[in-house]
Amino acid sequence: MAARGVGLLTRLPLHSQRRSRVQRSISSRHLSCPGTVAANFGSEEQPSGGAETGSEDKIPKKRFSEVQEERREQAQRTVLIHCPNNINEKKFLKYLSQHGPINNHFFYESFGLYAVVEFCQKDGVNSLQNGTHIPKQSTEPAIPFKSRFLNLKLKNSSNQIPEELHAQTNNQSPPSSKKLFELLNYAENIDDQLNTLLKAFQLTEENVRLRHLTCSLVEDIAAAYFPGCVVRPFGSSVNTFGKLGCDLDMFLDLDEIGKLDVHKNAGNFSTEFQMKTVPSERIATQKILSVIGECLDNFGPGCVGVQKILNARCPLVRFSHQASGFQCDLTTNNSIALKSSELLYIYGSLDTRVRALVFSVRCWARAHSLTSSIPGSWITNFSLTVMVIFFLQRRSPPILPTLDSLKSLADAQDRCILDGHNCTFVRDLYKIKPSGNTETLELLLKEFFEYFGNFAFNKNSINIRQGREQNKPDSSPLYIQNPFETSLNISKNVSQSQLQKFVDLARDSAWILEQEDKGQPSLSSKKPWGLATLLLPPGAVNTPLSKKKKKPVSEKVKGLLASIKSSTADSSKGTHGKNTISTQA
Ligand code: CTP
Ligand code: MG
């Protein structure tokens, strides 16, 4: 292992400073109310990478559904407020407390200053809304739509307040590359670097709250048409693998509507709702999303750039939620994707090494443009995550169980069949035996690159259900079986040239880590080392491949055009609309 001998004393201030700052901001803003679920900071969607603190065993491992229910309820007691820049935090809280006790609040900046305020009870929100007025029409007419997204006005905005009374803002962005390299250089060894990267990029408590609040605001809009519907976040916002800046995938769940029905048996009669019928479920999905898309576009405060992508395999409405800064994808009739988020949540919560490894691989892929925020024939973060899970199932002893073994641990309540697909697996994390594997993150990262640098992609597919390679059922360059819809390939969009780029970079990276193992560079060196070297732009490190003759620019451009072409062709027939149109952090 390439341990660094940088003196502990020189490192300590940075770490301890960071910790005390986080603690201060949390304790000063978190006031517990009787009768409410206290926030479990940093331990729900994003269980802390506790290898450093050793605290992971103490974190209660909640079920995915429990976490989601608590977050939803919390979001319903929360409002989003656009504030003047020079707001006095104390006075702001005093003013809002007139409407009811406040459980938690924080400020953040996103083209203006915003506050997220969680009341102890929903009554607080109602009272605040009742005391809020429709803006007086000025030059442009406004649509009188009431929501939980408010504007705070100062009656006398000229009053200057001392800077120390200004609201402190919470950062919602990932660290800059400079900052990241600094943090990585301070780490003690490569394992520490992977954990550091995880902490720097994982969604913060505040960011998670903001994501659930955004879903809750969209739910209010959808509920105007479909009372009783639920808008649930899925994908990396909730599966423990979300990086700051990742998109917000939302699922409009209309199945909940029927669950509210009370069946009264009065004699021989019963009533049911008159409903329109349509020729297929797909058409129903398209119509529903079309109308919700219109609503978001016309009435949704802060929802801009609404695009209805209704002909994708999985129809969706894409928009930007300006106030939160989230790029949102709203789908419906997509409960299998929610189930796969739950499965990933389980894998991410079972062993602290899983998330650290996935985050590093995702950052590595982003640094080398293997992934992109624009749709194309690039590998997606979701595919990379499944590849890491597969790799960890292949270790000896395995670090992660196969999906089939999670299914064998399931009881009757876990049974779940969606659209004819068996999505059953154990949901209680305590029923899964921890792995006896003690391999270090450094070793795992190196072996990951070696494993996939030499994987027989030409004939084998990746299958986390069985945890072993299988013959590829078709000629897609990269074949990763969808864990539930087993006839689908989640990486169908990936082109041969993108796969080759991944393989070449994986081999290079394995080689770089091999050199690290040999014990240089000098300890006093300020040069990037370990994981930081892997994140450097291509060409910055001398590797066996970078020494090879570079392709002429024209060939590179040809490759890019081919990628774009093949992705356009795929987008109409993708295995899942998401894989060709999703954005990635
Ligand atoms: N999904 C799927 N099949 C695909 C693509 C996506 O089942 N081919 C589901 C997965 O559950 C995935 C979710 O849709 O997690 C959201 O897709 P996407 O936003 O592309 O991936 P994320 O996991 O959210 O990762 P990112 O951080 O890049 O958004
Ligand atoms: Mg996503």
XYZ file of C-alpha atoms and ligand atoms in Angstrom:
615
model
C 0.000 0.000 0.000
C 1.337 3.449 -0.866
C 1.106 5.070 2.585
C 2.054 8.745 2.770
C 4.320 10.036 5.460
C 3.031 13.620 5.430
C 3.129 14.745 9.061
C -0.157 14.312 10.862
C 0.138 17.745 12.417
C 0.153 19.492 9.090
C -2.920 17.611 7.994
C -4.906 17.869 11.153
C -6.098 21.466 10.959
C -7.746 20.916 7.586
C -9.661 17.832 8.689
C -10.646 19.158 12.069
C -11.604 22.528 10.629
C -13.834 20.827 8.157
C -15.523 18.721 10.785
C -16.151 21.504 13.239
C -17.601 23.722 10.532
C -20.076 21.061 9.475
C -21.064 20.313 13.038
C -21.610 23.956 13.831
C -23.824 24.563 10.856
C -25.933 21.544 11.713
C -26.315 22.032 15.437
C -27.165 25.708 15.173
C -29.931 25.097 12.687
C -31.512 21.941 13.954
C -34.104 22.505 16.625
C -36.022 19.384 17.456
C -39.798 19.633 17.812
C -41.828 17.261 19.888
C -43.855 14.916 17.743
C -41.710 15.110 14.620
C -39.171 12.717 13.196
C -35.808 14.244 14.027
C -33.531 14.520 11.026
C -30.911 11.811 10.971
C -28.126 13.921 9.558
C -25.886 12.332 7.017
C -27.091 8.835 7.648
C -30.011 8.065 5.420
C -29.759 8.124 1.661
C -26.079 8.707 2.113
C -24.768 6.528 4.929
C -21.481 8.119 5.893
C -18.362 6.468 4.525
C -17.475 5.567 8.075
C -14.242 3.673 7.441
C -12.382 6.645 8.920
C -14.637 7.175 11.888
C -15.644 3.563 12.368
C -19.120 4.868 13.057
C -20.964 2.970 10.352
C -22.014 0.135 12.660
C -23.902 2.544 14.873
C -25.969 3.971 12.041
C -29.364 2.311 12.043
C -29.841 0.683 8.675
C -33.287 1.840 7.700
C -35.340 0.297 4.967
C -35.520 2.253 1.751
C -39.296 2.680 2.058
C -38.978 4.006 5.624
C -36.386 6.589 4.600
C -38.478 7.705 1.649
C -41.647 7.995 3.713
C -39.909 10.083 6.398
C -38.364 12.370 3.801
C -41.692 12.827 2.029
C -43.461 13.729 5.220
C -40.648 16.131 6.141
C -40.862 17.770 2.705
C -44.594 18.314 3.121
C -43.893 20.434 6.207
C -41.345 22.502 4.299
C -41.450 25.692 2.237
C -38.999 27.265 -0.172
C -38.525 31.019 0.174
C -36.750 33.393 -2.164
C -35.162 36.006 0.122
C -33.562 39.414 -0.269
C -29.775 39.179 -0.138
C -29.296 41.222 3.013
C -31.646 39.220 5.162
C -31.200 39.117 8.916
C -31.411 35.440 9.849
C -32.666 35.981 13.394
C -35.436 38.332 12.365
C -36.366 36.044 9.489
C -36.832 33.115 11.863
C -38.737 35.221 14.346
C -41.093 36.371 11.621
C -41.749 32.851 10.346
C -42.127 31.375 13.832
C -45.338 33.353 14.204
C -46.858 30.682 11.991
C -45.625 27.753 14.024
C -42.441 26.270 15.473
C -39.629 25.670 12.986
C -37.786 22.353 13.059
C -34.954 23.139 10.705
C -33.828 25.650 8.128
C -30.915 26.478 5.871
C -30.012 29.063 3.241
C -28.360 28.500 -0.115
C -27.527 30.511 -3.187
C -28.691 29.767 -6.713
C -29.030 32.992 -8.713
C -30.342 34.635 -5.559
C -30.722 33.698 -1.941
C -33.122 30.939 -0.942
C -34.235 29.489 2.363
C -35.588 26.011 2.998
C -37.723 26.114 6.123
C -39.156 23.008 7.743
C -41.984 23.589 10.193
C -42.711 21.160 12.976
C -46.255 20.662 11.737
C -48.082 21.140 8.480
C -50.207 23.764 10.236
C -47.205 26.091 10.135
C -47.135 25.865 6.339
C -50.911 26.435 6.097
C -50.753 29.442 8.371
C -47.871 30.936 6.392
C -49.713 30.363 3.113
C -52.859 31.947 4.546
C -50.855 35.011 5.500
C -49.244 35.269 2.033
C -50.739 37.390 -0.688
C -50.890 37.211 -4.463
C -48.453 39.807 -5.853
C -49.952 43.057 -7.004
C -49.933 43.024 -10.769
C -47.178 45.228 -12.045
C -46.171 45.424 -15.687
C -46.717 41.778 -16.589
C -49.836 39.867 -15.607
C -49.208 36.833 -13.374
C -51.160 33.599 -13.078
C -52.564 33.423 -9.542
C -51.112 30.049 -8.591
C -50.542 29.361 -4.893
C -47.732 26.998 -3.920
C -45.154 26.443 -1.172
C -42.582 28.470 -3.090
C -42.772 32.003 -1.738
C -41.091 35.379 -2.095
C -40.077 37.268 1.009
C -40.258 41.043 0.725
C -38.564 43.529 3.013
C -40.786 46.485 3.768
C -37.791 48.698 4.283
C -35.024 47.238 2.175
C -32.685 50.184 2.658
C -31.896 49.175 6.266
C -28.288 48.015 6.271
C -27.484 45.153 8.605
C -24.015 44.147 9.799
C -22.436 41.368 7.774
C -22.291 38.971 10.742
C -26.085 38.976 10.910
C -26.433 37.962 7.262
C -27.681 34.473 6.661
C -24.879 31.911 6.208
C -25.348 29.900 3.039
C -24.955 26.208 2.511
C -22.997 25.005 -0.499
C -24.894 22.868 -3.010
C -22.068 22.389 -5.522
C -19.313 19.802 -5.749
C -15.753 20.955 -4.958
C -13.698 22.500 -7.757
C -10.941 20.329 -9.263
C -8.358 22.472 -7.480
C -10.010 21.907 -4.131
C -10.401 18.207 -4.813
C -6.719 17.779 -5.697
C -5.818 19.637 -2.523
C -7.983 17.352 -0.412
C -6.609 14.242 -2.098
C -3.030 15.336 -1.591
C -3.642 15.718 2.136
C -4.911 12.154 2.483
C -2.802 9.563 4.224
C -3.107 6.767 1.718
C -5.162 5.712 -1.264
C -7.948 4.278 0.893
C -8.180 7.621 2.637
C -8.280 9.337 -0.754
C -11.269 7.285 -1.869
C -13.131 8.082 1.341
C -12.202 11.763 1.028
C -13.554 11.903 -2.502
C -16.770 10.249 -1.344
C -17.257 12.835 1.392
C -16.551 15.711 -0.948
C -19.018 14.590 -3.611
C -21.837 12.811 -1.817
C -25.158 14.577 -1.503
C -25.312 16.648 1.649
C -28.194 16.480 4.114
C -29.394 19.846 2.809
C -29.158 18.785 -0.819
C -31.195 15.655 -0.066
C -33.848 17.797 1.634
C -33.966 20.125 -1.339
C -34.444 17.172 -3.701
C -37.375 15.825 -1.701
C -38.850 19.300 -1.400
C -38.660 19.783 -5.183
C -40.535 16.490 -5.681
C -43.093 17.577 -3.119
C -43.668 20.902 -4.946
C -44.147 19.041 -8.237
C -46.501 16.643 -6.471
C -48.687 19.588 -5.416
C -49.005 20.582 -9.072
C -49.753 17.053 -10.276
C -52.256 16.598 -7.445
C -54.367 19.403 -8.871
C -55.252 16.912 -11.630
C -54.741 13.661 -9.758
C -55.514 14.078 -6.062
C -53.719 11.419 -4.026
C -50.856 10.962 -6.496
C -47.283 10.772 -5.196
C -44.133 12.139 -6.821
C -41.172 10.041 -5.687
C -37.493 10.681 -6.347
C -35.573 7.725 -7.783
C -32.164 7.097 -9.367
C -29.026 8.549 -7.853
C -30.905 11.100 -5.702
C -31.964 8.230 -3.423
C -29.910 5.129 -4.283
C -26.858 6.262 -2.174
C -24.749 6.911 -5.296
C -25.800 10.517 -5.980
C -23.056 13.069 -6.588
C -23.647 16.760 -5.908
C -24.969 18.160 -9.170
C -26.636 14.944 -10.376
C -30.050 15.158 -12.008
C -33.289 14.644 -10.114
C -35.284 11.694 -11.437
C -38.930 11.802 -10.405
C -41.615 9.203 -10.683
C -45.275 10.234 -10.727
C -46.940 7.339 -8.925
C -50.640 7.171 -9.740
C -51.116 3.731 -8.196
C -51.425 5.412 -4.813
C -54.687 7.064 -5.885
C -56.715 3.848 -5.726
C -55.269 3.007 -2.311
C -57.145 5.917 -0.719
C -60.512 4.552 -1.808
C -62.804 3.544 1.009
C -65.177 0.773 0.019
C -68.483 1.264 1.732
C -70.842 -1.616 1.355
C -74.293 -0.141 1.527
C -76.670 -2.966 0.702
C -76.429 -4.212 -2.784
C -74.768 -1.113 -4.246
C -71.274 0.169 -4.835
C -70.011 3.068 -6.929
C -66.976 3.550 -9.065
C -65.549 6.538 -10.912
C -66.453 7.144 -14.513
C -63.180 7.207 -16.412
C -62.016 7.710 -19.958
C -60.264 4.766 -21.521
C -57.374 4.840 -23.995
C -56.061 2.150 -26.360
C -52.856 1.411 -24.418
C -51.012 2.106 -21.201
C -48.324 3.913 -23.180
C -50.894 6.341 -24.557
C -52.246 6.895 -21.038
C -48.692 7.647 -19.854
C -48.122 10.077 -22.726
C -51.389 11.903 -22.097
C -50.757 12.213 -18.370
C -47.206 13.458 -18.824
C -48.299 15.827 -21.541
C -50.830 17.542 -19.293
C -48.480 17.660 -16.295
C -45.786 19.067 -18.582
C -48.180 21.822 -19.670
C -49.020 22.572 -16.053
C -45.372 22.788 -15.018
C -44.662 25.012 -17.973
C -47.614 27.330 -17.437
C -48.050 27.439 -13.688
C -45.065 25.787 -11.988
C -43.091 28.525 -10.212
C -39.411 28.164 -11.084
C -39.966 25.398 -13.667
C -38.299 26.445 -16.915
C -37.230 24.850 -20.178
C -39.994 22.250 -20.062
C -39.527 19.604 -22.756
C -41.976 16.780 -23.331
C -40.042 13.745 -24.566
C -43.042 11.519 -25.043
C -41.819 9.237 -27.820
C -38.886 7.822 -25.859
C -39.193 4.211 -24.735
C -39.852 5.595 -21.296
C -41.745 8.874 -21.938
C -40.704 11.776 -19.735
C -40.972 15.488 -19.092
C -37.642 17.221 -18.623
C -37.306 20.657 -17.054
C -35.030 22.798 -14.934
C -36.132 23.737 -11.485
C -34.453 27.106 -11.377
C -34.625 27.745 -7.667
C -33.004 24.455 -6.683
C -30.758 24.292 -9.738
C -31.859 20.706 -10.440
C -32.280 19.286 -13.895
C -35.441 17.203 -13.475
C -36.780 14.215 -15.386
C -40.369 13.305 -14.576
C -41.655 9.881 -15.628
C -44.685 7.818 -14.743
C -45.514 4.134 -15.075
C -41.874 3.417 -14.271
C -42.056 1.551 -10.985
C -39.321 -0.937 -11.978
C -36.780 1.907 -12.038
C -37.862 2.795 -8.500
C -37.315 -0.820 -7.501
C -33.836 -0.803 -9.028
C -33.086 2.339 -6.997
C -34.086 0.398 -3.897
C -31.817 -2.474 -4.903
C -28.881 -0.093 -5.385
C -29.685 1.500 -2.016
C -29.262 -1.928 -0.432
C -25.977 -2.555 -2.197
C -24.729 0.923 -1.263
C -25.644 0.425 2.405
C -24.220 -3.062 2.906
C -20.530 -2.239 2.971
C -18.859 1.154 3.271
C -16.394 0.299 0.511
C -19.109 0.097 -2.140
C -19.951 3.788 -2.308
C -16.324 4.870 -2.010
C -15.422 2.699 -4.980
C -18.432 3.735 -7.082
C -17.807 7.452 -6.470
C -14.163 7.152 -7.462
C -14.966 5.183 -10.594
C -17.666 7.711 -11.526
C -15.303 10.657 -10.994
C -12.578 8.860 -12.926
C -14.970 8.224 -15.821
C -16.109 11.866 -15.797
C -12.530 13.171 -15.697
C -11.721 11.189 -18.838
C -14.982 12.088 -20.630
C -16.143 8.490 -20.561
C -19.448 9.842 -19.240
C -21.100 13.037 -20.335
C -23.996 15.285 -19.494
C -25.216 15.066 -23.062
C -26.911 11.959 -24.392
C -24.798 9.757 -26.604
C -23.080 6.427 -26.966
C -21.208 7.030 -23.737
C -21.365 4.743 -20.768
C -23.759 5.979 -18.058
C -23.222 6.333 -14.349
C -25.928 3.749 -13.786
C -24.018 1.216 -15.921
C -20.749 2.004 -14.125
C -22.442 1.470 -10.775
C -23.763 -1.925 -11.865
C -20.271 -2.843 -13.116
C -18.775 -2.036 -9.703
C -21.473 -4.104 -7.985
C -20.754 -7.009 -10.323
C -17.024 -6.744 -9.676
C -17.626 -6.796 -5.905
C -19.804 -9.895 -6.287
C -16.843 -11.578 -8.030
C -14.341 -11.058 -5.204
C -13.294 -13.966 -3.070
C -14.980 -13.999 -0.630
C -17.637 -11.825 -2.313
C -18.152 -8.328 -0.910
C -21.706 -8.124 -2.246
C -24.336 -10.843 -2.572
C -25.972 -11.666 -5.893
C -29.522 -10.533 -6.555
C -30.606 -14.180 -6.563
C -29.270 -14.619 -3.045
C -31.071 -11.429 -1.919
C -34.197 -12.973 -3.416
C -33.674 -16.198 -1.494
C -33.610 -14.190 1.778
C -36.935 -12.484 0.996
C -40.102 -13.258 2.944
C -43.743 -13.066 1.869
C -43.943 -9.280 2.461
C -40.961 -8.668 0.207
C -42.638 -10.386 -2.730
C -42.975 -7.948 -5.613
C -44.055 -8.600 -9.188
C -44.112 -5.559 -11.488
C -45.401 -5.801 -15.047
C -44.819 -9.535 -14.904
C -41.189 -9.167 -13.724
C -40.106 -10.706 -10.485
C -38.593 -7.844 -8.457
C -38.493 -9.693 -5.146
C -35.515 -9.263 -2.820
C -34.994 -8.926 0.907
C -35.572 -5.337 2.054
C -34.465 -5.641 5.655
C -30.741 -4.887 5.668
C -30.246 -6.688 8.969
C -31.109 -10.009 7.333
C -28.075 -9.825 5.050
C -24.856 -11.286 6.458
C -21.888 -8.890 6.222
C -19.021 -9.987 4.005
C -15.887 -11.495 5.528
C -13.773 -9.872 2.806
C -11.274 -7.351 4.188
C -9.597 -6.113 1.004
C -8.506 -2.485 0.980
C -10.042 0.140 -1.288
C -6.686 0.633 -2.941
C -6.508 -3.010 -3.912
C -10.137 -3.062 -5.032
C -9.703 -0.017 -7.238
C -6.647 -1.485 -8.907
C -8.313 -4.857 -9.347
C -11.444 -3.182 -10.738
C -9.369 -1.621 -13.503
C -7.520 -4.854 -14.123
C -10.687 -6.903 -14.162
C -12.470 -4.719 -16.694
C -9.289 -3.955 -18.614
C -9.184 -7.673 -19.415
C -12.889 -8.571 -19.470
C -14.065 -10.576 -22.491
C -16.644 -7.965 -23.529
C -16.773 -9.528 -26.996
C -18.457 -12.666 -25.720
C -19.602 -12.106 -22.144
C -22.340 -10.082 -20.478
C -22.506 -8.687 -16.951
C -25.256 -10.041 -14.769
C -25.688 -9.008 -11.139
C -28.659 -11.319 -10.678
C -26.403 -14.362 -10.823
C -23.124 -12.612 -10.143
C -21.355 -14.265 -13.039
C -20.562 -13.612 -16.662
C -22.861 -15.090 -19.243
C -22.756 -15.418 -22.998
C -23.964 -12.224 -24.639
C -27.425 -12.675 -26.133
C -26.737 -10.116 -28.888
C -23.876 -8.234 -30.481
C -24.046 -4.991 -28.424
C -20.449 -4.032 -27.581
C -21.294 -3.779 -23.862
C -24.036 -5.961 -22.472
C -25.195 -5.363 -18.878
C -28.378 -7.194 -18.076
C -31.145 -5.138 -16.503
C -31.553 -6.770 -13.071
C -35.350 -6.997 -13.321
C -36.290 -6.699 -16.966
C -33.842 -9.428 -17.798
C -34.287 -9.278 -21.555
C -32.983 -5.687 -21.597
C -29.432 -4.393 -21.820
C -28.933 -1.237 -19.730
C -25.873 -0.250 -21.776
C -27.304 -0.832 -25.228
C -26.343 2.719 -26.196
C -22.593 2.181 -25.704
C -20.599 2.062 -28.946
C -17.563 -0.122 -29.637
C -15.272 2.932 -29.662
C -16.526 4.133 -26.283
C -16.090 0.659 -24.832
C -12.556 0.509 -26.238
C -11.775 3.886 -24.658
C -13.023 2.560 -21.313
C -10.870 -0.577 -21.629
C -7.742 1.404 -22.593
C -8.190 3.830 -19.716
C -8.880 1.003 -17.271
C -5.603 -0.673 -18.288
C -3.716 2.610 -18.001
C -5.164 3.224 -14.559
C -4.308 -0.270 -13.327
C -0.753 0.381 -14.513
C -0.598 3.754 -12.704
C -1.763 2.195 -9.443
C 0.761 -0.588 -9.901
C 3.531 2.058 -10.088
C 2.143 3.732 -6.924
C 2.563 0.423 -5.185
C 6.263 0.524 -5.931
C 6.627 3.306 -3.425
C 7.575 6.545 -5.232
C 7.039 9.576 -5.493
C 8.865 11.517 -2.801
C 6.804 12.203 0.291
C 7.438 15.921 0.264
C 6.261 16.099 -3.332
C 3.289 18.325 -4.034
C 2.601 16.346 -7.168
C -0.713 14.547 -7.404
C -0.440 10.947 -6.311
C -2.626 7.869 -6.048
C -6.237 8.522 -6.915
C -5.421 12.123 -7.876
C -3.153 10.852 -10.674
C -6.043 8.841 -12.065
C -8.205 11.954 -12.233
C -5.678 14.038 -14.153
C -6.612 14.963 -17.713
C -5.509 12.539 -20.407
C -1.899 13.023 -21.458
C -0.843 14.483 -18.103
C 0.556 11.151 -16.960
C 3.042 9.015 -18.845
C 1.342 5.685 -19.276
C 2.108 2.880 -21.685
C -0.862 3.947 -23.808
C -0.280 7.690 -23.706
C 3.198 7.016 -25.026
C 1.626 5.506 -28.125
C 1.201 7.696 -31.159
C -1.840 9.955 -30.708
C -4.671 9.640 -33.211
C -4.844 12.548 -35.660
C -7.517 15.111 -34.766
C -9.627 14.234 -37.805
C -9.907 10.643 -36.561
C -10.984 11.872 -33.136
C -13.687 14.025 -34.703
C -14.812 11.055 -36.809
C -15.107 8.976 -33.649
C -17.188 11.643 -31.945
C -19.503 11.966 -34.931
C -19.940 8.191 -35.044
C -20.845 8.239 -31.343
C -23.442 10.926 -31.844
C -24.875 9.164 -34.911
C -25.232 5.821 -33.211
C -26.833 7.463 -30.176
C -29.397 9.252 -32.335
C -30.253 5.944 -33.953
C -30.541 4.316 -30.522
C -32.646 6.997 -28.904
C -35.798 5.840 -30.639
C -35.307 2.205 -29.644
C -33.267 2.376 -26.413
C -33.783 -0.299 -23.789
C -35.077 2.383 -21.487
C -35.693 5.953 -22.547
C -33.386 7.110 -19.775
C -30.211 5.603 -21.064
C -30.005 7.728 -24.146
C -31.354 10.965 -22.845
C -30.275 11.114 -19.249
C -27.887 13.701 -17.907
C -25.099 12.932 -15.550
C -23.205 14.826 -12.947
N -32.556 3.171 -15.289
C -32.830 1.891 -15.742
N -32.349 1.473 -16.958
C -31.596 2.290 -17.708
C -31.310 3.606 -17.269
C -31.807 4.009 -16.042
O -33.488 1.130 -15.032
N -31.150 1.874 -18.870
C -33.082 3.599 -13.978
C -32.083 3.314 -12.861
O -32.803 2.998 -11.700
C -31.379 4.640 -12.700
C -32.539 5.609 -12.941
O -33.296 4.996 -13.987
O -30.818 4.779 -11.413
C -32.149 6.999 -13.323
O -31.357 6.980 -14.495
P -30.149 7.972 -14.676
O -30.557 9.346 -14.263
O -29.604 7.780 -16.037
O -29.061 7.367 -13.702
P -28.745 7.666 -12.190
O -28.551 6.337 -11.521
O -29.739 8.569 -11.592
O -27.316 8.364 -12.281
P -26.956 9.923 -12.556
O -26.308 10.369 -11.302
O -26.037 9.897 -13.724
O -28.228 10.646 -12.863
Mg -30.269 10.412 -12.453
